[in-house]
Amino acid sequence: MILKMSLAKKICGAWQMIGLCTIAVLAVSGCHREPPSERAAVTLPVYHPELVEQGRVAYQNECEQCHTIRPGSNHKAPQLMRVYGAPAAELKDYQYTDAMQAKAQQGWHWTAQNLDRYIADPHAAIPNTRMESEKITDPAERQAIIAYVSTLR
C-alpha cells in the first residue's frame, strides 16, 4: 500500500511538472502577443485649428464606425492615431490591400491634400481600396475632418 502511494505521488508530481513546464513554455513563446503597431509622432502643425471641434463631430458621424483612434484596434479599418503626415500602409498589425501597399511604395503620405482627395472619393484616389464609405463631397466637411485628424497625436 505504501509503495502504491509513493508511486502515485511520483506520477502526480510528474504530471504537475509537465503542466508547469507547459505553462512556462506558453508564457515565454506561443502566448506572447506583439504590442500594437504605432505610427511615429506627428510633426506637422495642427491643420486649421479653428475647424477641430466641427471636425470631431464630422469624424464621429462619418468615420468612427470603422476607424478607431486606439493603437492595436484595427477592425474594419486601420486606427487613425498619428495618421496625419504618416506614410500610407504603415501599421504592421493591419492587413492593407495591395492597392494601398502600392501607394505606400510610391511614397504616399497622409498629408492634408492626400487625405482630402481620399475622403472625397476613396476609389478615385486609390483604385481597389477597401474603404467603402460614402464620398464626402462637401469640401468644408472634409477640411474639418482633416483638422480633427491632425490633432490625433
PDB file of C-alpha atoms in Angstrom:
ATOM      1  CA  MET A   1       0.000   0.000   0.000  1.00  0.00           C
ATOM      2  CA  ILE A   2       2.826   2.425   0.883  1.00  0.00           C
ATOM      3  CA  LEU A   3       4.529   1.518  -2.404  1.00  0.00           C
ATOM      4  CA  LYS A   4       1.350   2.335  -4.336  1.00  0.00           C
ATOM      5  CA  MET A   5       1.007   5.709  -2.533  1.00  0.00           C
ATOM      6  CA  SER A   6       4.641   6.555  -3.237  1.00  0.00           C
ATOM      7  CA  LEU A   7       4.225   5.653  -6.920  1.00  0.00           C
ATOM      8  CA  ALA A   8       1.013   7.702  -7.138  1.00  0.00           C
ATOM      9  CA  LYS A   9       2.763  10.738  -5.633  1.00  0.00           C
ATOM     10  CA  LYS A  10       5.598  10.402  -8.149  1.00  0.00           C
ATOM     11  CA  ILE A  11       3.148  10.152 -11.047  1.00  0.00           C
ATOM     12  CA  CYS A  12       1.158  13.153  -9.819  1.00  0.00           C
ATOM     13  CA  GLY A  13       4.379  15.061  -9.261  1.00  0.00           C
ATOM     14  CA  ALA A  14       5.497  14.264 -12.814  1.00  0.00           C
ATOM     15  CA  TRP A  15       2.182  15.484 -14.262  1.00  0.00           C
ATOM     16  CA  GLN A  16       2.397  18.650 -12.192  1.00  0.00           C
ATOM     17  CA  MET A  17       5.882  19.287 -13.539  1.00  0.00           C
ATOM     18  CA  ILE A  18       4.689  18.706 -17.103  1.00  0.00           C
ATOM     19  CA  GLY A  19       1.839  21.141 -16.515  1.00  0.00           C
ATOM     20  CA  LEU A  20       4.135  23.772 -15.039  1.00  0.00           C
ATOM     21  CA  CYS A  21       6.630  23.343 -17.884  1.00  0.00           C
ATOM     22  CA  THR A  22       3.841  23.690 -20.449  1.00  0.00           C
ATOM     23  CA  ILE A  23       2.609  26.891 -18.823  1.00  0.00           C
ATOM     24  CA  ALA A  24       6.160  28.257 -18.696  1.00  0.00           C
ATOM     25  CA  VAL A  25       6.779  27.479 -22.374  1.00  0.00           C
ATOM     26  CA  LEU A  26       3.499  29.088 -23.432  1.00  0.00           C
ATOM     27  CA  ALA A  27       4.170  32.144 -21.317  1.00  0.00           C
ATOM     28  CA  VAL A  28       7.577  32.637 -22.896  1.00  0.00           C
ATOM     29  CA  SER A  29       6.745  31.811 -26.510  1.00  0.00           C
ATOM     30  CA  GLY A  30       3.398  30.979 -28.056  1.00  0.00           C
ATOM     31  CA  CYS A  31       1.216  33.242 -25.980  1.00  0.00           C
ATOM     32  CA  HIS A  32       3.426  36.267 -26.442  1.00  0.00           C
ATOM     33  CA  ARG A  33       1.497  38.989 -28.226  1.00  0.00           C
ATOM     34  CA  GLU A  34       3.322  41.676 -30.126  1.00  0.00           C
ATOM     35  CA  PRO A  35       2.489  45.183 -28.952  1.00  0.00           C
ATOM     36  CA  PRO A  36       0.256  47.135 -31.324  1.00  0.00           C
ATOM     37  CA  SER A  37       1.973  48.870 -34.159  1.00  0.00           C
ATOM     38  CA  GLU A  38       2.114  52.629 -33.772  1.00  0.00           C
ATOM     39  CA  ARG A  39       2.978  55.445 -36.106  1.00  0.00           C
ATOM     40  CA  ALA A  40       5.724  57.943 -35.354  1.00  0.00           C
ATOM     41  CA  ALA A  41       4.800  61.179 -33.626  1.00  0.00           C
ATOM     42  CA  VAL A  42       3.095  63.800 -35.780  1.00  0.00           C
ATOM     43  CA  THR A  43       5.471  66.633 -36.585  1.00  0.00           C
ATOM     44  CA  LEU A  44       3.173  68.730 -38.758  1.00  0.00           C
ATOM     45  CA  PRO A  45       1.284  71.601 -37.120  1.00  0.00           C
ATOM     46  CA  VAL A  46      -2.424  71.196 -36.427  1.00  0.00           C
ATOM     47  CA  TYR A  47      -4.357  71.804 -39.635  1.00  0.00           C
ATOM     48  CA  HIS A  48      -6.867  74.686 -39.315  1.00  0.00           C
ATOM     49  CA  PRO A  49      -7.253  74.689 -35.504  1.00  0.00           C
ATOM     50  CA  GLU A  50     -10.484  76.678 -35.807  1.00  0.00           C
ATOM     51  CA  LEU A  51     -12.137  73.675 -37.504  1.00  0.00           C
ATOM     52  CA  VAL A  52     -11.127  70.982 -34.983  1.00  0.00           C
ATOM     53  CA  GLU A  53     -14.382  70.843 -32.991  1.00  0.00           C
ATOM     54  CA  GLN A  54     -16.519  70.794 -36.146  1.00  0.00           C
ATOM     55  CA  GLY A  55     -14.199  68.066 -37.466  1.00  0.00           C
ATOM     56  CA  ARG A  56     -14.569  65.979 -34.309  1.00  0.00           C
ATOM     57  CA  VAL A  57     -18.329  65.899 -34.800  1.00  0.00           C
ATOM     58  CA  ALA A  58     -17.995  65.102 -38.516  1.00  0.00           C
ATOM     59  CA  TYR A  59     -15.453  62.361 -37.718  1.00  0.00           C
ATOM     60  CA  GLN A  60     -17.890  60.800 -35.246  1.00  0.00           C
ATOM     61  CA  ASN A  61     -20.651  60.851 -37.859  1.00  0.00           C
ATOM     62  CA  GLU A  62     -18.626  59.795 -40.909  1.00  0.00           C
ATOM     63  CA  CYS A  63     -15.563  57.832 -39.792  1.00  0.00           C
ATOM     64  CA  GLU A  64     -15.864  56.442 -36.290  1.00  0.00           C
ATOM     65  CA  GLN A  65     -17.995  53.430 -37.214  1.00  0.00           C
ATOM     66  CA  CYS A  66     -14.940  51.900 -38.944  1.00  0.00           C
ATOM     67  CA  HIS A  67     -11.868  53.794 -37.699  1.00  0.00           C
ATOM     68  CA  THR A  68     -10.803  53.992 -34.069  1.00  0.00           C
ATOM     69  CA  ILE A  69      -8.096  56.117 -32.518  1.00  0.00           C
ATOM     70  CA  ARG A  70      -6.648  53.361 -30.308  1.00  0.00           C
ATOM     71  CA  PRO A  71      -3.387  51.667 -31.375  1.00  0.00           C
ATOM     72  CA  GLY A  72      -3.940  47.953 -31.917  1.00  0.00           C
ATOM     73  CA  SER A  73      -7.656  48.440 -32.502  1.00  0.00           C
ATOM     74  CA  ASN A  74      -7.787  47.708 -36.205  1.00  0.00           C
ATOM     75  CA  HIS A  75     -11.042  46.025 -37.117  1.00  0.00           C
ATOM     76  CA  LYS A  76     -12.930  47.130 -40.218  1.00  0.00           C
ATOM     77  CA  ALA A  77     -10.275  49.745 -40.927  1.00  0.00           C
ATOM     78  CA  PRO A  78      -6.924  50.837 -39.515  1.00  0.00           C
ATOM     79  CA  GLN A  79      -6.851  53.028 -36.429  1.00  0.00           C
ATOM     80  CA  LEU A  80      -6.072  56.675 -37.173  1.00  0.00           C
ATOM     81  CA  MET A  81      -3.946  57.786 -34.229  1.00  0.00           C
ATOM     82  CA  ARG A  82      -0.989  59.798 -35.576  1.00  0.00           C
ATOM     83  CA  VAL A  83      -2.048  59.252 -39.195  1.00  0.00           C
ATOM     84  CA  TYR A  84      -1.660  62.931 -40.179  1.00  0.00           C
ATOM     85  CA  GLY A  85       1.538  63.198 -42.235  1.00  0.00           C
ATOM     86  CA  ALA A  86       2.332  59.492 -41.837  1.00  0.00           C
ATOM     87  CA  PRO A  87       3.257  57.132 -44.681  1.00  0.00           C
ATOM     88  CA  ALA A  88       0.392  55.030 -46.048  1.00  0.00           C
ATOM     89  CA  ALA A  89       0.064  51.355 -45.051  1.00  0.00           C
ATOM     90  CA  GLU A  90       2.454  51.778 -42.145  1.00  0.00           C
ATOM     91  CA  LEU A  91       0.822  49.722 -39.385  1.00  0.00           C
ATOM     92  CA  LYS A  92       2.188  46.206 -39.097  1.00  0.00           C
ATOM     93  CA  ASP A  93      -0.904  44.946 -37.258  1.00  0.00           C
ATOM     94  CA  TYR A  94      -3.342  45.721 -40.095  1.00  0.00           C
ATOM     95  CA  GLN A  95      -3.664  43.916 -43.418  1.00  0.00           C
ATOM     96  CA  TYR A  96      -3.762  46.558 -46.142  1.00  0.00           C
ATOM     97  CA  THR A  97      -4.950  45.975 -49.690  1.00  0.00           C
ATOM     98  CA  ASP A  98      -2.427  45.543 -52.478  1.00  0.00           C
ATOM     99  CA  ALA A  99      -3.584  48.915 -53.816  1.00  0.00           C
ATOM    100  CA  MET A 100      -2.794  50.684 -50.544  1.00  0.00           C
ATOM    101  CA  GLN A 101       0.561  48.916 -50.260  1.00  0.00           C
ATOM    102  CA  ALA A 102       1.397  50.010 -53.816  1.00  0.00           C
ATOM    103  CA  LYS A 103       0.588  53.628 -52.880  1.00  0.00           C
ATOM    104  CA  ALA A 104       2.872  53.285 -49.879  1.00  0.00           C
ATOM    105  CA  GLN A 105       5.687  52.057 -52.109  1.00  0.00           C
ATOM    106  CA  GLN A 106       5.159  55.149 -54.263  1.00  0.00           C
ATOM    107  CA  GLY A 107       5.736  57.322 -51.197  1.00  0.00           C
ATOM    108  CA  TRP A 108       2.115  58.296 -50.446  1.00  0.00           C
ATOM    109  CA  HIS A 109       1.791  60.154 -47.134  1.00  0.00           C
ATOM    110  CA  TRP A 110      -1.395  61.210 -45.364  1.00  0.00           C
ATOM    111  CA  THR A 111      -0.953  64.930 -45.946  1.00  0.00           C
ATOM    112  CA  ALA A 112      -3.917  67.289 -45.864  1.00  0.00           C
ATOM    113  CA  GLN A 113      -4.004  67.225 -49.674  1.00  0.00           C
ATOM    114  CA  ASN A 114      -3.970  63.407 -49.887  1.00  0.00           C
ATOM    115  CA  LEU A 115      -6.470  62.997 -47.063  1.00  0.00           C
ATOM    116  CA  ASP A 116      -8.758  65.438 -48.863  1.00  0.00           C
ATOM    117  CA  ARG A 117      -8.514  63.506 -52.136  1.00  0.00           C
ATOM    118  CA  TYR A 118      -9.043  60.189 -50.369  1.00  0.00           C
ATOM    119  CA  ILE A 119     -12.081  61.073 -48.291  1.00  0.00           C
ATOM    120  CA  ALA A 120     -13.625  62.973 -51.207  1.00  0.00           C
ATOM    121  CA  ASP A 121     -13.589  59.799 -53.309  1.00  0.00           C
ATOM    122  CA  PRO A 122     -11.556  56.860 -51.960  1.00  0.00           C
ATOM    123  CA  HIS A 123     -11.794  54.792 -55.149  1.00  0.00           C
ATOM    124  CA  ALA A 124     -10.718  57.654 -57.405  1.00  0.00           C
ATOM    125  CA  ALA A 125      -7.716  58.400 -55.165  1.00  0.00           C
ATOM    126  CA  ILE A 126      -6.691  54.749 -54.750  1.00  0.00           C
ATOM    127  CA  PRO A 127      -8.464  52.343 -57.116  1.00  0.00           C
ATOM    128  CA  ASN A 128      -9.270  48.977 -55.491  1.00  0.00           C
ATOM    129  CA  THR A 129      -9.078  50.382 -51.986  1.00  0.00           C
ATOM    130  CA  ARG A 130     -11.146  48.589 -49.356  1.00  0.00           C
ATOM    131  CA  MET A 131     -12.744  51.751 -47.957  1.00  0.00           C
ATOM    132  CA  GLU A 132     -16.471  51.532 -48.538  1.00  0.00           C
ATOM    133  CA  SER A 133     -17.733  54.783 -47.061  1.00  0.00           C
ATOM    134  CA  GLU A 134     -19.791  57.273 -48.970  1.00  0.00           C
ATOM    135  CA  LYS A 135     -17.889  60.040 -50.718  1.00  0.00           C
ATOM    136  CA  ILE A 136     -17.683  63.193 -48.625  1.00  0.00           C
ATOM    137  CA  THR A 137     -18.409  65.752 -51.286  1.00  0.00           C
ATOM    138  CA  ASP A 138     -18.569  68.843 -49.078  1.00  0.00           C
ATOM    139  CA  PRO A 139     -15.074  70.421 -49.078  1.00  0.00           C
ATOM    140  CA  ALA A 140     -15.757  72.242 -45.784  1.00  0.00           C
ATOM    141  CA  GLU A 141     -16.670  68.971 -44.061  1.00  0.00           C
ATOM    142  CA  ARG A 142     -13.532  67.288 -45.414  1.00  0.00           C
ATOM    143  CA  GLN A 143     -11.353  70.156 -44.202  1.00  0.00           C
ATOM    144  CA  ALA A 144     -12.909  69.926 -40.744  1.00  0.00           C
ATOM    145  CA  ILE A 145     -12.317  66.156 -40.569  1.00  0.00           C
ATOM    146  CA  ILE A 146      -8.698  66.663 -41.599  1.00  0.00           C
ATOM    147  CA  ALA A 147      -8.338  69.357 -38.910  1.00  0.00           C
ATOM    148  CA  TYR A 148      -9.580  66.919 -36.272  1.00  0.00           C
ATOM    149  CA  VAL A 149      -7.424  64.046 -37.536  1.00  0.00           C
ATOM    150  CA  SER A 150      -4.391  66.356 -37.401  1.00  0.00           C
ATOM    151  CA  THR A 151      -4.889  66.600 -33.600  1.00  0.00           C
ATOM    152  CA  LEU A 152      -4.709  62.813 -33.066  1.00  0.00           C
ATOM    153  CA  ARG A 153      -1.253  62.719 -31.569  1.00  0.00           C
TER     154      ARG A 153
END
